[in-house]
C-alpha cells in the first residue's frame, strides 16, 4: 500500500494544521485563531518549511512569504495538500493569520422600483453587510454598465435614455456571496409645443372724425 498515512495533526474547527511535507505529512503543528508575525510563534515548524495545510471549518488562514505579514500572500478557506502550485509557494511561509470565518453576507438592500423622466440624473444607493460589491446595469438582458468589486455602496448611472432597466448588486466576503436586483423605468421626456407668435390685432374700423368750424 503506497498511500500516505493519516495526518499526525488534525485541527479542531477553530484551528489550522501546518505540515512540513506535502499531503499532510512530516512535522506538523496546529495553530489557533491569532496573528503570527513570524514562525518563532509556531515552535514545531521553522521558517520556510510549510508544504501543506488543513483548515478547520470555522476559520480561514492567510499565509505570507515574509515576516510581519508582508510579501506575497494567499487566503485559504479549505485544505491544500501541496502549496507548490500556489501563489504563496512551497517552503516559503514566514508569517500567518488565522481568523474566524464570518457569516456569509445577506442580500444587499436596494430601493423600490421607480420611474423617472428622461433627463434625470440617476444614482442608486444600497446597504448591506458584505465587504465589497459588484454592481451592473442591464437593458433587455444585456449588461451595459458595471462597477467592479469595491466597498462602494452607490453607483452613479448618469443620464439614461428612455427604457426599462434592471440593476443588480452582488455582495461578497470570505464566506460567500449574495445578490439582489431591482427594476426601474426611464420615461420619454415630455414633448412641449413651440411657442407661437401672437397674431397681429386687426386695425380698428371705428374711426372718429372731428370737424373744426
mmCIF file of C-alpha atoms in Angstrom:
data_model
loop_
_atom_site.group_PDB
_atom_site.id
_atom_site.type_symbol
_atom_site.label_atom_id
_atom_site.label_comp_id
_atom_site.label_asym_id
_atom_site.label_seq_id
_atom_site.Cartn_x
_atom_site.Cartn_y
_atom_site.Cartn_z
ATOM 1 C CA UNK A 1 0.000 0.000 0.000
ATOM 2 C CA UNK A 2 1.629 3.251 -1.201
ATOM 3 C CA UNK A 3 -0.989 5.554 0.260
ATOM 4 C CA UNK A 4 0.114 8.145 2.816
ATOM 5 C CA UNK A 5 -0.599 7.543 6.488
ATOM 6 C CA UNK A 6 -3.266 9.753 8.078
ATOM 7 C CA UNK A 7 -2.108 13.200 9.198
ATOM 8 C CA UNK A 8 -0.493 13.270 12.616
ATOM 9 C CA UNK A 9 -2.212 16.577 13.409
ATOM 10 C CA UNK A 10 -5.961 17.071 12.956
ATOM 11 C CA UNK A 11 -7.139 20.648 13.596
ATOM 12 C CA UNK A 12 -10.232 21.472 15.628
ATOM 13 C CA UNK A 13 -12.906 23.518 13.909
ATOM 14 C CA UNK A 14 -11.235 26.748 15.085
ATOM 15 C CA UNK A 15 -7.671 25.741 14.137
ATOM 16 C CA UNK A 16 -5.469 25.044 11.144
ATOM 17 C CA UNK A 17 -2.707 22.443 10.908
ATOM 18 C CA UNK A 18 0.587 23.103 9.113
ATOM 19 C CA UNK A 19 2.815 20.343 7.694
ATOM 20 C CA UNK A 20 6.427 20.346 6.526
ATOM 21 C CA UNK A 21 5.699 17.888 3.705
ATOM 22 C CA UNK A 22 3.006 17.620 1.052
ATOM 23 C CA UNK A 23 -0.141 15.532 1.570
ATOM 24 C CA UNK A 24 -0.225 16.465 5.288
ATOM 25 C CA UNK A 25 2.945 14.577 6.156
ATOM 26 C CA UNK A 26 6.116 15.410 8.059
ATOM 27 C CA UNK A 27 6.346 17.538 11.166
ATOM 28 C CA UNK A 28 3.029 19.215 11.983
ATOM 29 C CA UNK A 29 1.680 21.951 14.218
ATOM 30 C CA UNK A 30 -1.890 23.038 14.974
ATOM 31 C CA UNK A 31 -2.415 26.800 15.162
ATOM 32 C CA UNK A 32 -5.389 28.585 16.713
ATOM 33 C CA UNK A 33 -7.037 31.916 15.950
ATOM 34 C CA UNK A 34 -4.494 34.737 16.051
ATOM 35 C CA UNK A 35 -1.832 36.724 14.227
ATOM 36 C CA UNK A 36 1.665 35.195 13.964
ATOM 37 C CA UNK A 37 4.279 37.707 12.832
ATOM 38 C CA UNK A 38 6.969 35.040 12.497
ATOM 39 C CA UNK A 39 7.342 31.261 12.629
ATOM 40 C CA UNK A 40 9.038 31.668 16.004
ATOM 41 C CA UNK A 41 5.457 31.672 17.319
ATOM 42 C CA UNK A 42 4.838 28.269 15.717
ATOM 43 C CA UNK A 43 7.533 26.353 17.607
ATOM 44 C CA UNK A 44 7.384 22.994 15.825
ATOM 45 C CA UNK A 45 7.836 24.399 12.308
ATOM 46 C CA UNK A 46 10.688 26.639 11.174
ATOM 47 C CA UNK A 47 10.636 29.492 8.717
ATOM 48 C CA UNK A 48 10.102 28.458 5.070
ATOM 49 C CA UNK A 49 9.049 24.895 5.882
ATOM 50 C CA UNK A 50 5.263 24.744 5.271
ATOM 51 C CA UNK A 51 4.251 22.457 2.376
ATOM 52 C CA UNK A 52 0.579 21.656 3.079
ATOM 53 C CA UNK A 53 -2.213 22.601 5.477
ATOM 54 C CA UNK A 54 -5.612 21.590 6.800
ATOM 55 C CA UNK A 55 -8.185 24.251 7.703
ATOM 56 C CA UNK A 56 -10.901 23.919 10.356
ATOM 57 C CA UNK A 57 -14.431 24.621 9.169
ATOM 58 C CA UNK A 58 -14.887 27.718 11.377
ATOM 59 C CA UNK A 59 -11.725 29.578 10.343
ATOM 60 C CA UNK A 60 -9.643 30.676 7.392
ATOM 61 C CA UNK A 61 -5.903 31.223 7.089
ATOM 62 C CA UNK A 62 -3.719 33.827 5.384
ATOM 63 C CA UNK A 63 -0.148 32.682 4.708
ATOM 64 C CA UNK A 64 2.598 35.229 3.954
ATOM 65 C CA UNK A 65 6.013 34.728 2.382
ATOM 66 C CA UNK A 66 7.738 37.296 4.624
ATOM 67 C CA UNK A 67 7.800 38.098 8.320
ATOM 68 C CA UNK A 68 5.364 40.622 9.804
ATOM 69 C CA UNK A 69 2.557 39.690 7.381
ATOM 70 C CA UNK A 70 4.426 41.030 4.354
ATOM 71 C CA UNK A 71 5.261 39.791 0.866
ATOM 72 C CA UNK A 72 3.111 37.616 -1.367
ATOM 73 C CA UNK A 73 0.215 36.054 0.473
ATOM 74 C CA UNK A 74 -2.714 33.723 -0.086
ATOM 75 C CA UNK A 75 -6.031 33.129 1.648
ATOM 76 C CA UNK A 76 -7.075 29.540 2.423
ATOM 77 C CA UNK A 77 -10.623 28.569 3.344
ATOM 78 C CA UNK A 78 -10.045 24.835 2.819
ATOM 79 C CA UNK A 79 -7.288 22.245 2.883
ATOM 80 C CA UNK A 80 -4.442 22.217 0.388
ATOM 81 C CA UNK A 81 -2.202 19.138 0.067
ATOM 82 C CA UNK A 82 0.560 20.883 -1.923
ATOM 83 C CA UNK A 83 1.493 24.576 -1.765
ATOM 84 C CA UNK A 84 3.950 24.162 -4.623
ATOM 85 C CA UNK A 85 1.390 25.272 -7.222
ATOM 86 C CA UNK A 86 0.062 28.183 -5.153
ATOM 87 C CA UNK A 87 0.798 31.892 -5.086
ATOM 88 C CA UNK A 88 2.470 31.644 -1.701
ATOM 89 C CA UNK A 89 4.537 28.624 -2.801
ATOM 90 C CA UNK A 90 6.133 25.622 -1.111
ATOM 91 C CA UNK A 91 8.587 26.183 1.760
ATOM 92 C CA UNK A 92 8.133 29.959 1.738
ATOM 93 C CA UNK A 93 5.744 30.735 4.627
ATOM 94 C CA UNK A 94 7.199 33.129 7.196
ATOM 95 C CA UNK A 95 4.130 34.547 8.956
ATOM 96 C CA UNK A 96 0.399 33.898 9.054
ATOM 97 C CA UNK A 97 -3.045 34.789 10.354
ATOM 98 C CA UNK A 98 -5.855 32.502 11.467
ATOM 99 C CA UNK A 99 -9.205 34.283 11.539
ATOM 100 C CA UNK A 100 -12.727 33.278 12.475
ATOM 101 C CA UNK A 101 -14.863 32.658 9.397
ATOM 102 C CA UNK A 102 -17.642 35.278 9.254
ATOM 103 C CA UNK A 103 -21.204 34.553 8.239
ATOM 104 C CA UNK A 104 -21.902 34.817 4.528
ATOM 105 C CA UNK A 105 -23.347 38.222 3.607
ATOM 106 C CA UNK A 106 -27.067 38.823 3.343
ATOM 107 C CA UNK A 107 -28.601 40.144 0.121
ATOM 108 C CA UNK A 108 -27.956 43.867 -0.450
ATOM 109 C CA UNK A 109 -30.934 46.123 0.323
ATOM 110 C CA UNK A 110 -31.953 48.056 -2.798
ATOM 111 C CA UNK A 111 -34.515 50.848 -3.315
ATOM 112 C CA UNK A 112 -38.027 50.075 -4.516
ATOM 113 C CA UNK A 113 -38.736 50.184 -8.275
ATOM 114 C CA UNK A 114 -39.175 53.726 -9.572
ATOM 115 C CA UNK A 115 -39.974 55.741 -12.687
ATOM 116 C CA UNK A 116 -38.154 58.916 -13.691
ATOM 117 C CA UNK A 117 -38.378 61.127 -16.780
ATOM 118 C CA UNK A 118 -35.599 61.162 -19.342
ATOM 119 C CA UNK A 119 -33.043 63.800 -18.450
ATOM 120 C CA UNK A 120 -32.930 62.863 -14.751
ATOM 121 C CA UNK A 121 -29.580 62.100 -13.137
ATOM 122 C CA UNK A 122 -29.850 58.507 -11.885
ATOM 123 C CA UNK A 123 -27.881 57.386 -8.827
ATOM 124 C CA UNK A 124 -28.698 54.178 -6.943
ATOM 125 C CA UNK A 125 -27.640 53.646 -3.328
ATOM 126 C CA UNK A 126 -27.881 50.412 -1.361
ATOM 127 C CA UNK A 127 -26.879 48.963 2.005
ATOM 128 C CA UNK A 128 -25.576 45.611 3.195
ATOM 129 C CA UNK A 129 -23.116 43.706 5.376
ATOM 130 C CA UNK A 130 -20.698 42.496 2.683
ATOM 131 C CA UNK A 131 -17.055 43.546 2.450
ATOM 132 C CA UNK A 132 -17.323 44.592 -1.205
ATOM 133 C CA UNK A 133 -19.856 44.827 -4.006
ATOM 134 C CA UNK A 134 -20.161 44.316 -7.748
ATOM 135 C CA UNK A 135 -22.936 46.276 -9.482
ATOM 136 C CA UNK A 136 -24.232 46.199 -13.034
ATOM 137 C CA UNK A 137 -26.969 47.796 -15.099
ATOM 138 C CA UNK A 138 -28.847 45.726 -17.664
ATOM 139 C CA UNK A 139 -31.165 46.679 -20.508
ATOM 140 C CA UNK A 140 -33.053 43.957 -22.411
ATOM 141 C CA UNK A 141 -30.999 41.379 -20.504
ATOM 142 C CA UNK A 142 -27.672 42.811 -21.692
ATOM 143 C CA UNK A 143 -25.130 44.353 -19.321
ATOM 144 C CA UNK A 144 -24.486 47.957 -20.362
ATOM 145 C CA UNK A 145 -22.644 49.358 -17.339
ATOM 146 C CA UNK A 146 -20.654 47.845 -14.454
ATOM 147 C CA UNK A 147 -18.975 48.944 -11.257
ATOM 148 C CA UNK A 148 -16.237 46.465 -10.351
ATOM 149 C CA UNK A 149 -15.689 44.994 -6.892
ATOM 150 C CA UNK A 150 -15.242 47.729 -4.281
ATOM 151 C CA UNK A 151 -16.590 48.736 -0.857
ATOM 152 C CA UNK A 152 -18.738 51.427 -2.554
ATOM 153 C CA UNK A 153 -22.492 51.277 -1.887
ATOM 154 C CA UNK A 154 -23.508 53.786 -4.546
ATOM 155 C CA UNK A 155 -23.442 53.843 -8.346
ATOM 156 C CA UNK A 156 -23.970 56.998 -10.432
ATOM 157 C CA UNK A 157 -25.567 55.804 -13.670
ATOM 158 C CA UNK A 158 -25.834 59.245 -15.217
ATOM 159 C CA UNK A 159 -28.484 60.324 -17.710
ATOM 160 C CA UNK A 160 -30.175 57.332 -19.316
ATOM 161 C CA UNK A 161 -32.318 57.055 -22.414
ATOM 162 C CA UNK A 162 -35.941 56.040 -22.021
ATOM 163 C CA UNK A 163 -36.452 52.326 -21.434
ATOM 164 C CA UNK A 164 -36.793 49.593 -18.813
ATOM 165 C CA UNK A 165 -33.680 48.726 -16.798
ATOM 166 C CA UNK A 166 -32.559 46.107 -14.262
ATOM 167 C CA UNK A 167 -29.991 46.957 -11.607
ATOM 168 C CA UNK A 168 -28.120 44.065 -9.964
ATOM 169 C CA UNK A 169 -25.777 44.121 -6.949
ATOM 170 C CA UNK A 170 -23.700 41.213 -5.620
ATOM 171 C CA UNK A 171 -22.025 41.421 -2.219
ATOM 172 C CA UNK A 172 -19.273 39.113 -1.019
ATOM 173 C CA UNK A 173 -16.927 38.317 1.820
ATOM 174 C CA UNK A 174 -14.573 35.447 2.567
ATOM 175 C CA UNK A 175 -17.544 33.191 3.387
ATOM 176 C CA UNK A 176 -19.623 33.655 0.239
ATOM 177 C CA UNK A 177 -21.795 35.883 -1.945
ATOM 178 C CA UNK A 178 -25.367 37.182 -2.047
ATOM 179 C CA UNK A 179 -27.148 39.267 -4.664
ATOM 180 C CA UNK A 180 -30.289 41.296 -5.250
ATOM 181 C CA UNK A 181 -31.939 43.063 -8.185
ATOM 182 C CA UNK A 182 -34.461 45.827 -8.800
ATOM 183 C CA UNK A 183 -36.051 47.388 -11.877
ATOM 184 C CA UNK A 184 -36.764 50.953 -12.897
ATOM 185 C CA UNK A 185 -38.118 52.822 -15.885
ATOM 186 C CA UNK A 186 -36.995 55.964 -17.661
ATOM 187 C CA UNK A 187 -39.907 57.619 -19.463
ATOM 188 C CA UNK A 188 -39.515 59.733 -22.606
ATOM 189 C CA UNK A 189 -39.138 63.423 -21.944
ATOM 190 C CA UNK A 190 -42.462 65.244 -22.349
ATOM 191 C CA UNK A 191 -42.980 66.849 -25.747
ATOM 192 C CA UNK A 192 -43.567 70.574 -25.486
ATOM 193 C CA UNK A 193 -45.209 72.596 -28.281
ATOM 194 C CA UNK A 194 -43.098 75.504 -29.538
ATOM 195 C CA UNK A 195 -44.413 78.898 -28.629
ATOM 196 C CA UNK A 196 -46.213 80.754 -31.496
ATOM 197 C CA UNK A 197 -46.189 84.472 -32.157
ATOM 198 C CA UNK A 198 -49.335 86.281 -31.149
ATOM 199 C CA UNK A 199 -51.430 87.150 -34.179
ATOM 200 C CA UNK A 200 -51.495 90.837 -35.019
ATOM 201 C CA UNK A 201 -54.597 92.589 -33.826
ATOM 202 C CA UNK A 202 -56.864 93.876 -36.662
ATOM 203 C CA UNK A 203 -56.949 97.624 -37.331
ATOM 204 C CA UNK A 204 -59.869 99.476 -35.807
ATOM 205 C CA UNK A 205 -62.664 100.314 -38.253
ATOM 206 C CA UNK A 206 -64.424 102.671 -35.850
ATOM 207 C CA UNK A 207 -62.653 105.896 -36.849
ATOM 208 C CA UNK A 208 -63.903 109.158 -35.375
ATOM 209 C CA UNK A 209 -63.721 112.310 -37.470
ATOM 210 C CA UNK A 210 -63.594 115.669 -35.737
ATOM 211 C CA UNK A 211 -64.584 118.716 -37.837
ATOM 212 C CA UNK A 212 -63.459 122.142 -36.706
ATOM 213 C CA UNK A 213 -65.682 125.110 -37.604
#
